[in-house]
Structure formats: C-alpha cells, structure tokens
mmCIF file of C-alpha atoms in Angstrom:
data_model
loop_
_atom_site.group_PDB
_atom_site.id
_atom_site.type_symbol
_atom_site.label_atom_id
_atom_site.label_comp_id
_atom_site.label_asym_id
_atom_site.label_seq_id
_atom_site.Cartn_x
_atom_site.Cartn_y
_atom_site.Cartn_z
ATOM 1 C CA SER A 970 4.707 14.765 -11.573
ATOM 2 C CA HIS A 971 6.613 13.550 -15.347
ATOM 3 C CA HIS A 972 5.906 11.363 -18.019
ATOM 4 C CA LYS A 973 7.559 10.532 -20.483
ATOM 5 C CA GLY A 974 6.624 8.887 -23.841
ATOM 6 C CA LYS A 975 3.317 9.562 -25.354
ATOM 7 C CA GLU A 976 0.411 9.702 -23.291
ATOM 8 C CA ALA A 977 -1.587 6.499 -23.298
ATOM 9 C CA ALA A 978 -5.119 6.435 -24.976
ATOM 10 C CA ARG A 979 -7.456 5.605 -21.472
ATOM 11 C CA SER A 980 -8.357 2.469 -21.367
ATOM 12 C CA PRO A 981 -10.996 1.490 -18.729
ATOM 13 C CA THR A 982 -7.738 -0.159 -16.553
ATOM 14 C CA PRO A 983 -7.745 0.260 -12.992
ATOM 15 C CA ALA A 984 -6.248 2.827 -11.279
ATOM 16 C CA PRO A 985 -2.119 1.994 -10.943
ATOM 17 C CA ASP A 986 -2.288 2.048 -7.277
ATOM 18 C CA LYS A 987 -5.115 -0.050 -7.314
ATOM 19 C CA MET A 988 -2.751 -2.483 -8.942
ATOM 20 C CA ALA A 989 -0.765 -4.657 -7.195
ATOM 21 C CA ALA A 990 2.232 -3.784 -10.069
ATOM 22 C CA ALA A 991 5.472 -5.975 -9.920
ATOM 23 C CA PRO A 992 8.057 -4.763 -9.592
ATOM 24 C CA THR A 993 9.354 -2.226 -12.416
ATOM 25 C CA GLU A 994 13.452 -1.997 -13.320
ATOM 26 C CA ASP A 995 12.666 1.973 -12.573
ATOM 27 C CA GLU A 996 11.085 1.099 -8.747
ATOM 28 C CA PHE A 997 12.546 2.999 -6.385
ATOM 29 C CA TYR A 998 12.623 2.931 -2.468
ATOM 30 C CA VAL A 999 14.621 4.104 0.827
ATOM 31 C CA ARG A 1000 13.782 4.636 4.407
ATOM 32 C CA TYR A 1001 16.015 4.859 6.732
ATOM 33 C CA TYR A 1002 15.418 4.926 10.569
ATOM 34 C CA VAL A 1003 18.040 5.424 13.632
ATOM 35 C CA GLY A 1004 16.748 5.589 16.884
ATOM 36 C CA HIS A 1005 15.608 4.854 20.649
ATOM 37 C CA LYS A 1006 13.934 4.536 23.529
ATOM 38 C CA GLY A 1007 16.282 6.639 27.015
ATOM 39 C CA LYS A 1008 15.094 9.494 29.316
ATOM 40 C CA PHE A 1009 14.278 11.769 26.716
ATOM 41 C CA GLY A 1010 11.482 8.992 25.556
ATOM 42 C CA HIS A 1011 11.487 8.023 21.992
ATOM 43 C CA GLU A 1012 14.184 9.949 19.900
ATOM 44 C CA PHE A 1013 14.968 9.180 16.554
ATOM 45 C CA LEU A 1014 15.136 10.302 13.180
ATOM 46 C CA GLU A 1015 13.806 8.481 9.942
ATOM 47 C CA PHE A 1016 13.394 9.480 6.301
ATOM 48 C CA GLU A 1017 12.020 8.010 3.236
ATOM 49 C CA ILE A 1018 11.896 8.104 -0.807
ATOM 50 C CA LYS A 1019 9.072 7.111 -2.101
ATOM 51 C CA PRO A 1020 8.537 6.690 -5.668
ATOM 52 C CA ASN A 1021 7.115 9.400 -7.339
ATOM 53 C CA GLY A 1022 10.640 11.111 -5.715
ATOM 54 C CA GLU A 1023 8.716 12.641 -2.417
ATOM 55 C CA LEU A 1024 11.151 12.593 0.742
ATOM 56 C CA ARG A 1025 9.337 13.013 3.888
ATOM 57 C CA TYR A 1026 11.334 13.357 7.099
ATOM 58 C CA ALA A 1027 10.636 13.345 10.629
ATOM 59 C CA ASN A 1028 13.547 14.089 13.317
ATOM 60 C CA ASN A 1029 12.435 13.529 17.059
ATOM 61 C CA SER A 1030 14.241 14.375 19.942
ATOM 62 C CA HIS A 1031 13.286 16.190 23.411
ATOM 63 C CA TYR A 1032 16.306 17.185 24.007
ATOM 64 C CA LYS A 1033 16.327 20.878 25.976
ATOM 65 C CA ASN A 1034 13.035 20.655 25.214
ATOM 66 C CA GLU A 1035 13.234 19.970 21.266
ATOM 67 C CA VAL A 1036 10.265 19.369 19.443
ATOM 68 C CA MET A 1037 9.031 16.950 16.619
ATOM 69 C CA ILE A 1038 10.265 17.968 13.323
ATOM 70 C CA ARG A 1039 8.586 17.086 10.333
ATOM 71 C CA LYS A 1040 9.357 17.948 6.249
ATOM 72 C CA LYS A 1041 7.884 16.802 3.197
ATOM 73 C CA VAL A 1042 9.130 17.403 -0.721
ATOM 74 C CA VAL A 1043 8.955 16.225 -3.871
ATOM 75 C CA CYS A 1044 12.426 16.048 -5.521
ATOM 76 C CA GLY A 1045 13.064 15.800 -9.322
ATOM 77 C CA ASP A 1046 14.292 13.047 -11.517
ATOM 78 C CA ALA A 1047 18.166 14.069 -11.159
ATOM 79 C CA VAL A 1048 18.065 14.148 -6.988
ATOM 80 C CA ILE A 1049 16.611 10.456 -8.262
ATOM 81 C CA ASN A 1050 18.889 10.057 -10.233
ATOM 82 C CA GLU A 1051 21.958 11.040 -7.747
ATOM 83 C CA LEU A 1052 20.834 9.159 -5.100
ATOM 84 C CA ARG A 1053 19.955 6.300 -6.828
ATOM 85 C CA ARG A 1054 23.900 5.982 -8.472
ATOM 86 C CA ILE A 1055 25.056 6.052 -4.525
ATOM 87 C CA ILE A 1056 23.395 3.366 -3.580
ATOM 88 C CA ALA A 1057 24.314 1.241 -6.560
ATOM 89 C CA ASP A 1058 27.752 2.502 -6.545
ATOM 90 C CA SER A 1059 28.181 0.993 -2.830
ATOM 91 C CA GLU A 1060 26.551 -2.451 -3.735
ATOM 92 C CA ILE A 1061 24.621 -2.115 -0.194
ATOM 93 C CA MET A 1062 21.733 -5.009 -2.848
ATOM 94 C CA LYS A 1063 24.956 -7.187 -2.141
ATOM 95 C CA GLU A 1064 24.939 -7.360 1.772
ATOM 96 C CA ASP A 1065 23.297 -9.519 4.241
ATOM 97 C CA ASP A 1066 22.712 -8.652 7.985
ATOM 98 C CA LYS A 1067 22.582 -11.838 9.895
ATOM 99 C CA MET A 1068 26.153 -10.828 11.094
ATOM 100 C CA TRP A 1069 25.738 -7.179 11.520
ATOM 101 C CA PRO A 1070 24.979 -6.276 15.373
ATOM 102 C CA THR A 1071 20.939 -6.495 17.007
ATOM 103 C CA PRO A 1072 19.266 -4.009 18.527
ATOM 104 C CA ASP A 1073 20.011 -3.790 21.761
ATOM 105 C CA VAL A 1074 18.486 -0.846 24.776
ATOM 106 C CA VAL A 1075 21.154 1.913 22.967
ATOM 107 C CA GLY A 1076 19.287 2.132 20.288
ATOM 108 C CA LYS A 1077 18.668 0.458 16.183
ATOM 109 C CA GLN A 1078 19.244 1.400 13.307
ATOM 110 C CA GLU A 1079 16.548 0.295 10.059
ATOM 111 C CA LEU A 1080 17.365 0.570 6.155
ATOM 112 C CA GLU A 1081 15.219 0.037 3.525
ATOM 113 C CA ILE A 1082 15.809 -0.187 -0.348
ATOM 114 C CA VAL A 1083 13.944 -1.196 -3.230
ATOM 115 C CA MET A 1084 15.545 -1.054 -6.780
ATOM 116 C CA GLY A 1085 14.526 -2.243 -9.370
ATOM 117 C CA ASN A 1086 13.527 -6.253 -8.791
ATOM 118 C CA GLU A 1087 16.184 -5.836 -5.661
ATOM 119 C CA HIS A 1088 14.415 -5.725 -2.217
ATOM 120 C CA ILE A 1089 17.029 -5.640 0.562
ATOM 121 C CA SER A 1090 15.697 -4.707 4.155
ATOM 122 C CA PHE A 1091 18.881 -4.169 7.174
ATOM 123 C CA VAL A 1092 18.338 -3.920 10.869
ATOM 124 C CA THR A 1093 21.721 -3.455 12.991
ATOM 125 C CA SER A 1094 22.155 -1.780 16.906
ATOM 126 C CA LYS A 1095 23.773 2.068 16.487
ATOM 127 C CA ILE A 1096 26.908 1.953 14.802
ATOM 128 C CA GLY A 1097 28.664 4.638 17.304
ATOM 129 C CA SER A 1098 32.249 4.453 15.608
ATOM 130 C CA LEU A 1099 34.411 2.723 13.133
ATOM 131 C CA LEU A 1100 35.931 0.649 15.923
ATOM 132 C CA ASP A 1101 32.405 -0.791 16.396
ATOM 133 C CA VAL A 1102 32.200 -2.293 12.412
ATOM 134 C CA GLN A 1103 35.570 -3.076 12.887
ATOM 135 C CA GLU A 1104 35.088 -5.572 16.157
ATOM 136 C CA SER A 1105 31.738 -6.722 13.899
ATOM 137 C CA GLN A 1106 31.649 -10.196 12.666
ATOM 138 C CA ASP A 1107 30.917 -8.690 9.148
ATOM 139 C CA PRO A 1108 33.486 -5.987 8.858
ATOM 140 C CA GLU A 1109 32.973 -5.677 4.909
ATOM 141 C CA GLY A 1110 29.367 -5.469 5.091
ATOM 142 C CA LEU A 1111 28.845 -3.238 7.673
ATOM 143 C CA ARG A 1112 31.544 -0.700 6.802
ATOM 144 C CA ILE A 1113 29.734 -0.851 3.721
ATOM 145 C CA PHE A 1114 26.104 -0.107 5.214
ATOM 146 C CA TYR A 1115 28.101 1.990 7.616
ATOM 147 C CA TYR A 1116 29.483 4.974 4.648
ATOM 148 C CA LEU A 1117 26.523 4.426 3.163
ATOM 149 C CA VAL A 1118 24.004 5.455 5.542
ATOM 150 C CA GLN A 1119 26.061 8.425 6.366
ATOM 151 C CA ASP A 1120 26.524 9.621 2.528
ATOM 152 C CA ILE A 1121 22.698 8.676 2.068
ATOM 153 C CA LYS A 1122 21.660 10.868 5.470
ATOM 154 C CA CYS A 1123 24.568 14.357 3.515
ATOM 155 C CA PHE A 1124 22.685 13.968 0.746
ATOM 156 C CA VAL A 1125 19.171 13.896 2.759
ATOM 157 C CA PHE A 1126 19.708 16.736 5.047
ATOM 158 C CA SER A 1127 21.273 18.835 1.938
ATOM 159 C CA LEU A 1128 17.828 19.095 0.201
ATOM 160 C CA ILE A 1129 16.047 19.580 3.716
ATOM 161 C CA SER A 1130 18.566 22.506 4.685
ATOM 162 C CA LEU A 1131 18.098 23.818 1.054
ATOM 163 C CA HIS A 1132 14.238 23.734 0.724
ATOM 164 C CA PHE A 1133 13.704 25.499 4.144
ATOM 165 C CA LYS A 1134 16.920 26.171 4.492
ATOM 166 C CA ILE A 1135 17.425 24.655 8.659
ATOM 167 C CA LYS A 1136 19.266 22.669 10.460
ATOM 168 C CA PRO A 1137 18.781 19.091 10.714
ATOM 169 C CA ILE A 1138 19.933 18.534 14.216
ATOM 170 C CA VAL A 1139 21.900 15.218 13.729
#
C-alpha cells in the first residue's frame, strides 16, 4: 500500500481497522450488484472497490452451464482517482431513489457509494432500456443512475479484461 507524507512515529494507538473512524474526505467505496432468481438459479454480477483499492468481481451465470467467475485485483491511485472523477461528474450523490421502480421478478440493481463523508445506497429494478428510464416517475435521476452504472461497468470490465485477459459476460 502507498502512504503519503512522513512515516508517523509508532504510538500505542489501535490499528485503524479496530477504530470506528469517522469518514474522511478521501474515504471511497463502491459496490454494484445486478441480479435475479430465475430458471437458472440466482444469476448476478457484483463488484466492489474497497478503500484500499481492492476490486472484487463476481459473475454468476448458470446459462449453458457457466460457472461462477470470481476475480480480485488491486487498483492504483490513478485508477481510483479516475473512478472518483466519473462518479463526482455524474452528480449521482445528489439523487434519491424513492421515486425509482422497485425491484421485481425481472431483477434488481443496487449501487452503494461512499465518497468523502457522503454515503448513498440505491436499490431499483433492472432497467432494460432508456424507454424504462423515460417512463419512470424520476426520469432525470434514473437517467443519471443508468448512465453512471454503464460507465462504471465498462470501467470495471476493462480493468478485469486487461488484468486477466478474459472477456466478462455482460
């Protein structure tokens, strides 16, 4: 891991993970899930980017006897900063999902983001197309969510395929 600044003198303070730390400006966490339960069982795609830069990716599809794909990679500061920029530019942190379609038999999507001292968590149904967005009760907010999710998925798929030379199943 990378530390900026001078090394702090050792003191008898508990390890950071043992302290209930207040969120700081550079706090960053993203988790996305999309899935449904159908004739092939629980099929889903999920990834999370932890504050330490670790990207965990899971894709579970039983279609044509596919098996679960699980990958883990640690991202550098430049990658994390670009993801932060994409999220900040989207202005998703200003949105609210109370008017968005609720999860249904088609499936659900979850997006959780911690950025600085802001924490958002969205849950909505799978979105088939922009028509679903336009016909929703909050087309503006849902459009931001829809495009941000596409951008983040594309970003993560690029990282995974670059690192592991695999093609994720979309």
